[in-house]
């Protein structure tokens, strides 16, 4: 699998896929996409990178253990749900606000953070499974 | 409402204990003792208000959809228990601070202790049945933590598990009983149950309720034949024993019986079962206690005996017997808590708890000796202590015509006599004789080691001397609550000539005799028990190991480690379920007409069919996996064409990832590269696959042929923009409308990922590990 061409292209491909996954994640609320699909794309990006260049560069580039990322995602998702408690609404009720930045208005919402949480959980879990599988056992 | 807040105080202290430990070290226990002291004073302030037999409930709704309230019931009974829990709790916290001085585990210990205190206080005050059950189980869990505090020691772990299993099972039985009471009578709280009058006794399910509630009360209060866990629980540090097993937890069962006595008592079942088991427990406890040489174990068995006595009196149910039970309960809490702390003090300062190594401690520890003597005299039921009041009242209560009352009276006399002997064995024997060559030079402990027992001993004396005040404030309101009507108590510590007086003399003579003959009796009982060779304690071990053997057998039957068998089973069941239910309920779908398809749709269908064909024909696993992916992509394209971009998008990604993961898995597990099945096996597998396919296809057709209910999708179409500000309905459903489901799902994804990770990382088992099943490795 580790041909020169593949190894050369893989990092760019991975970067593109990650960017694409974030794009997919952010547009999800109005267009096809969302946290789950975005996470899957990012996880495949990591898998591609891992197959091409080995597991340790992927682990280095992720900085954290993939499961820690998944845990953080779960935490963020739960936290996004708790935010509504301060507004005296039920758990996980969506709250919306608008942010004006460079004369653009951006919708910010707790469902967005919830979706980011989903993204991270999917990315972390599937990455850790694929990476662990790609790793050869050293005995 | 303050009473509700009071329930939270011990839990607050439990939270604070580890935090405060960072700031103060030496005075941690003293500082934290302020919490239960405040509680004690709070309850004490309420005593005069409730002395007239008033009863009050305060509550807020807790789980309104099930009619569960968070409510407390305050009357003479619960107030006395609250006083015992908080008052003795204060002394125990002080004592624990001295006992575990310098131990790094003290904050954790205090944390558990407060947790337990909160649970116990909640239990005795709870009005709602469900709330009572929650606190009941919380006492089991917190006592599990306390008994198993020395977690490195096997014996203490075993004792903790044993206590949890026994009391936990009792708790479940209690829950069943409560639910039954609730559904049969409609009463959801104790006050409603008590207000039913004869309602509960006349229910057709009374017997079932009675047995279930009794299951809870008997296991918690260590009644025969569940008495074995309590002495084993002596593995806990002494402050725990003093608190759990003399003053509070084990009395939870007695509390419950006393509480329900007005509603459930008075029936033949109640008046025979309780006294019989109580009397057996009383005699078994005292006789087994006589055999012990460890101070704590002697005390533990007398606790078992005392609980038996209490259950017996509660079951007997006459006014006098109930008054005797109430007095004895208070007396027992005072002298037993004191004696336990004395035993702990001796252990701490003299280095041993074994009777055979202790003597002549009166020289080194005169103060402890005095305390121990006061407690022992109260335990022996001698005037002017509160123990004497209790004994007299119970003799008056039991002294009736009829063989039944006479038999119980005899049991009470023997039990009391033995208890007197045992009290002297703990409170007198270590201090008499010539000074010993102890492991440590015995000397008086620090202030906070003896202040607790001293206060308890003096309380026992004061309650006896100021009996008038004591009766008015504590015992009459409590006895009235237990009896459900006003009970006058006029017993005084001045002996006067009556039948009870002669019986007292008999008791004392018997007890002193046993005390003098203790060594000979001990070896005789020892021999008898060794000859018997089996007890409930052994039985518990046998039951547990039998259970684990059974579990192992069952597991080995289902999880025999052969993947192909698992797969065959799963798919056979799937096919059967689908086809059988479709055929049996005659919901087989009609075959649809041949559809008009465009050319590109035909192409996709062709790709799918070719994909499946390749999977079946493939000789190499990798080819099969990739072909499976092709087929999956074809389905994803179909989704796209049918207007479900989200679904097809996800399907594409899932197919890609699953091909990658499957291919990676294949390189790791040792499988034959090619198919090794014989032709008949292939035929069978193919048949199963075909059946599954037909079943699933039929199910899908049947679903599409039922009329479509569009209300839900209409709702989403209408509101996804308005409420959730999103045009992509699928995503809106996932992150907004059904966000809680998604949260659960991603949690499942993560946990499943952790499990997969664990499986991948697992070391390949050696051959001998496979040969011996897991349960047999030790």
PDB file of C-alpha atoms in Angstrom, chain A residues 20 24 28-37 40-41 43-44 47 51 59 65 67 70-71 74 77-78 91-92 94 96 111 114-115 118 121 125-126 128-130 132-137, chain B residues 645-646 649-650 653-654 656-657 660-661 664-665 667-668 721 723-729 731-732 734-736 739-743 746-747 749-750 752-754 756-757 760-764:
ATOM      1  CA  UNK A  20     -14.173  19.102   4.015  1.00  0.00           C
ATOM      2  CA  UNK A  24     -19.838  19.312   6.221  1.00  0.00           C
ATOM      3  CA  UNK A  28     -25.312  20.373   8.499  1.00  0.00           C
ATOM      4  CA  UNK A  29     -28.158  22.288   9.996  1.00  0.00           C
ATOM      5  CA  UNK A  30     -29.470  23.553   6.681  1.00  0.00           C
ATOM      6  CA  UNK A  31     -27.891  21.346   4.003  1.00  0.00           C
ATOM      7  CA  UNK A  32     -27.046  17.647   3.920  1.00  0.00           C
ATOM      8  CA  UNK A  33     -24.277  17.038   6.391  1.00  0.00           C
ATOM      9  CA  UNK A  34     -23.826  17.223  10.134  1.00  0.00           C
ATOM     10  CA  UNK A  35     -21.672  15.985  12.941  1.00  0.00           C
ATOM     11  CA  UNK A  36     -22.027  12.289  12.330  1.00  0.00           C
ATOM     12  CA  UNK A  37     -21.056  12.380   8.651  1.00  0.00           C
ATOM     13  CA  UNK A  40     -16.912   9.747   9.688  1.00  0.00           C
ATOM     14  CA  UNK A  41     -15.111  11.701   6.961  1.00  0.00           C
ATOM     15  CA  UNK A  43     -12.032   9.410  10.731  1.00  0.00           C
ATOM     16  CA  UNK A  44     -11.513   8.081   7.199  1.00  0.00           C
ATOM     17  CA  UNK A  47      -7.342   6.088   8.383  1.00  0.00           C
ATOM     18  CA  UNK A  51      -2.393   3.472   5.971  1.00  0.00           C
ATOM     19  CA  UNK A  59      -0.999   9.888  16.638  1.00  0.00           C
ATOM     20  CA  UNK A  65      -5.389  10.011  22.408  1.00  0.00           C
ATOM     21  CA  UNK A  67     -10.457   8.229  22.890  1.00  0.00           C
ATOM     22  CA  UNK A  70     -14.166  11.200  21.900  1.00  0.00           C
ATOM     23  CA  UNK A  71     -14.570  11.772  25.628  1.00  0.00           C
ATOM     24  CA  UNK A  74     -19.292  13.571  24.746  1.00  0.00           C
ATOM     25  CA  UNK A  77     -22.392  17.537  23.840  1.00  0.00           C
ATOM     26  CA  UNK A  78     -23.648  17.092  27.395  1.00  0.00           C
ATOM     27  CA  UNK A  91     -32.298  19.876  29.117  1.00  0.00           C
ATOM     28  CA  UNK A  92     -31.020  20.091  25.496  1.00  0.00           C
ATOM     29  CA  UNK A  94     -31.753  24.769  21.594  1.00  0.00           C
ATOM     30  CA  UNK A  96     -29.869  30.733  19.496  1.00  0.00           C
ATOM     31  CA  UNK A 111     -27.238  22.567  18.754  1.00  0.00           C
ATOM     32  CA  UNK A 114     -23.928  19.584  20.347  1.00  0.00           C
ATOM     33  CA  UNK A 115     -23.141  18.684  16.740  1.00  0.00           C
ATOM     34  CA  UNK A 118     -21.116  14.365  18.004  1.00  0.00           C
ATOM     35  CA  UNK A 121     -17.101  11.443  19.437  1.00  0.00           C
ATOM     36  CA  UNK A 125     -13.962   6.524  18.394  1.00  0.00           C
ATOM     37  CA  UNK A 126     -13.519   5.456  14.806  1.00  0.00           C
ATOM     38  CA  UNK A 128      -8.931   4.990  17.689  1.00  0.00           C
ATOM     39  CA  UNK A 129     -10.372   1.749  16.334  1.00  0.00           C
ATOM     40  CA  UNK A 130      -8.755   2.086  12.910  1.00  0.00           C
ATOM     41  CA  UNK A 132      -5.364   0.406  16.832  1.00  0.00           C
ATOM     42  CA  UNK A 133      -6.082  -2.027  14.030  1.00  0.00           C
ATOM     43  CA  UNK A 134      -3.402  -0.541  11.803  1.00  0.00           C
ATOM     44  CA  UNK A 135      -0.859  -0.863  14.541  1.00  0.00           C
ATOM     45  CA  UNK A 136       1.008  -4.109  14.358  1.00  0.00           C
ATOM     46  CA  UNK A 137       1.274  -5.902  17.623  1.00  0.00           C
TER      47      UNK A 137
ATOM     48  CA  UNK B 645     -28.852  12.770   0.484  1.00  0.00           C
ATOM     49  CA  UNK B 646     -28.038  12.639   4.194  1.00  0.00           C
ATOM     50  CA  UNK B 649     -23.876  10.353   2.391  1.00  0.00           C
ATOM     51  CA  UNK B 650     -23.643   8.491   5.695  1.00  0.00           C
ATOM     52  CA  UNK B 653     -18.842   6.873   4.632  1.00  0.00           C
ATOM     53  CA  UNK B 654     -19.929   3.897   6.684  1.00  0.00           C
ATOM     54  CA  UNK B 656     -15.853   2.967   3.176  1.00  0.00           C
ATOM     55  CA  UNK B 657     -14.891   2.797   6.817  1.00  0.00           C
ATOM     56  CA  UNK B 660     -11.217  -0.432   5.732  1.00  0.00           C
ATOM     57  CA  UNK B 661     -11.851  -1.738   9.237  1.00  0.00           C
ATOM     58  CA  UNK B 664      -7.630  -4.411   8.781  1.00  0.00           C
ATOM     59  CA  UNK B 665      -9.303  -6.910  11.079  1.00  0.00           C
ATOM     60  CA  UNK B 667      -5.052  -9.126   8.607  1.00  0.00           C
ATOM     61  CA  UNK B 668      -5.013  -9.557  12.369  1.00  0.00           C
ATOM     62  CA  UNK B 721     -37.517  25.897  10.557  1.00  0.00           C
ATOM     63  CA  UNK B 723     -38.390  26.032  16.295  1.00  0.00           C
ATOM     64  CA  UNK B 724     -34.952  24.690  15.518  1.00  0.00           C
ATOM     65  CA  UNK B 725     -33.871  27.211  12.877  1.00  0.00           C
ATOM     66  CA  UNK B 726     -32.737  24.518  10.457  1.00  0.00           C
ATOM     67  CA  UNK B 727     -33.790  23.491   6.987  1.00  0.00           C
ATOM     68  CA  UNK B 728     -32.172  20.044   7.058  1.00  0.00           C
ATOM     69  CA  UNK B 729     -34.840  18.068   8.824  1.00  0.00           C
ATOM     70  CA  UNK B 731     -30.028  17.063  11.186  1.00  0.00           C
ATOM     71  CA  UNK B 732     -32.612  19.038  13.116  1.00  0.00           C
ATOM     72  CA  UNK B 734     -30.721  14.522  15.405  1.00  0.00           C
ATOM     73  CA  UNK B 735     -29.400  17.552  17.232  1.00  0.00           C
ATOM     74  CA  UNK B 736     -32.554  19.248  18.384  1.00  0.00           C
ATOM     75  CA  UNK B 739     -31.127  15.448  21.051  1.00  0.00           C
ATOM     76  CA  UNK B 740     -31.334  13.274  24.145  1.00  0.00           C
ATOM     77  CA  UNK B 741     -31.435  10.144  21.982  1.00  0.00           C
ATOM     78  CA  UNK B 742     -28.373  11.332  20.136  1.00  0.00           C
ATOM     79  CA  UNK B 743     -26.577  12.023  23.370  1.00  0.00           C
ATOM     80  CA  UNK B 746     -22.887   8.908  21.002  1.00  0.00           C
ATOM     81  CA  UNK B 747     -22.266   7.674  24.523  1.00  0.00           C
ATOM     82  CA  UNK B 749     -20.665   4.731  20.280  1.00  0.00           C
ATOM     83  CA  UNK B 750     -17.916   5.748  22.620  1.00  0.00           C
ATOM     84  CA  UNK B 752     -18.544   0.439  22.180  1.00  0.00           C
ATOM     85  CA  UNK B 753     -15.329   1.984  20.858  1.00  0.00           C
ATOM     86  CA  UNK B 754     -13.668   1.492  24.233  1.00  0.00           C
ATOM     87  CA  UNK B 756     -13.459  -2.684  20.741  1.00  0.00           C
ATOM     88  CA  UNK B 757     -10.192  -1.063  21.733  1.00  0.00           C
ATOM     89  CA  UNK B 760      -7.944  -5.292  19.960  1.00  0.00           C
ATOM     90  CA  UNK B 761      -5.372  -4.695  22.618  1.00  0.00           C
ATOM     91  CA  UNK B 762      -5.978  -8.011  24.322  1.00  0.00           C
ATOM     92  CA  UNK B 763      -3.023 -10.289  24.501  1.00  0.00           C
ATOM     93  CA  UNK B 764      -3.498 -13.404  22.465  1.00  0.00           C
TER      94      UNK B 764
END
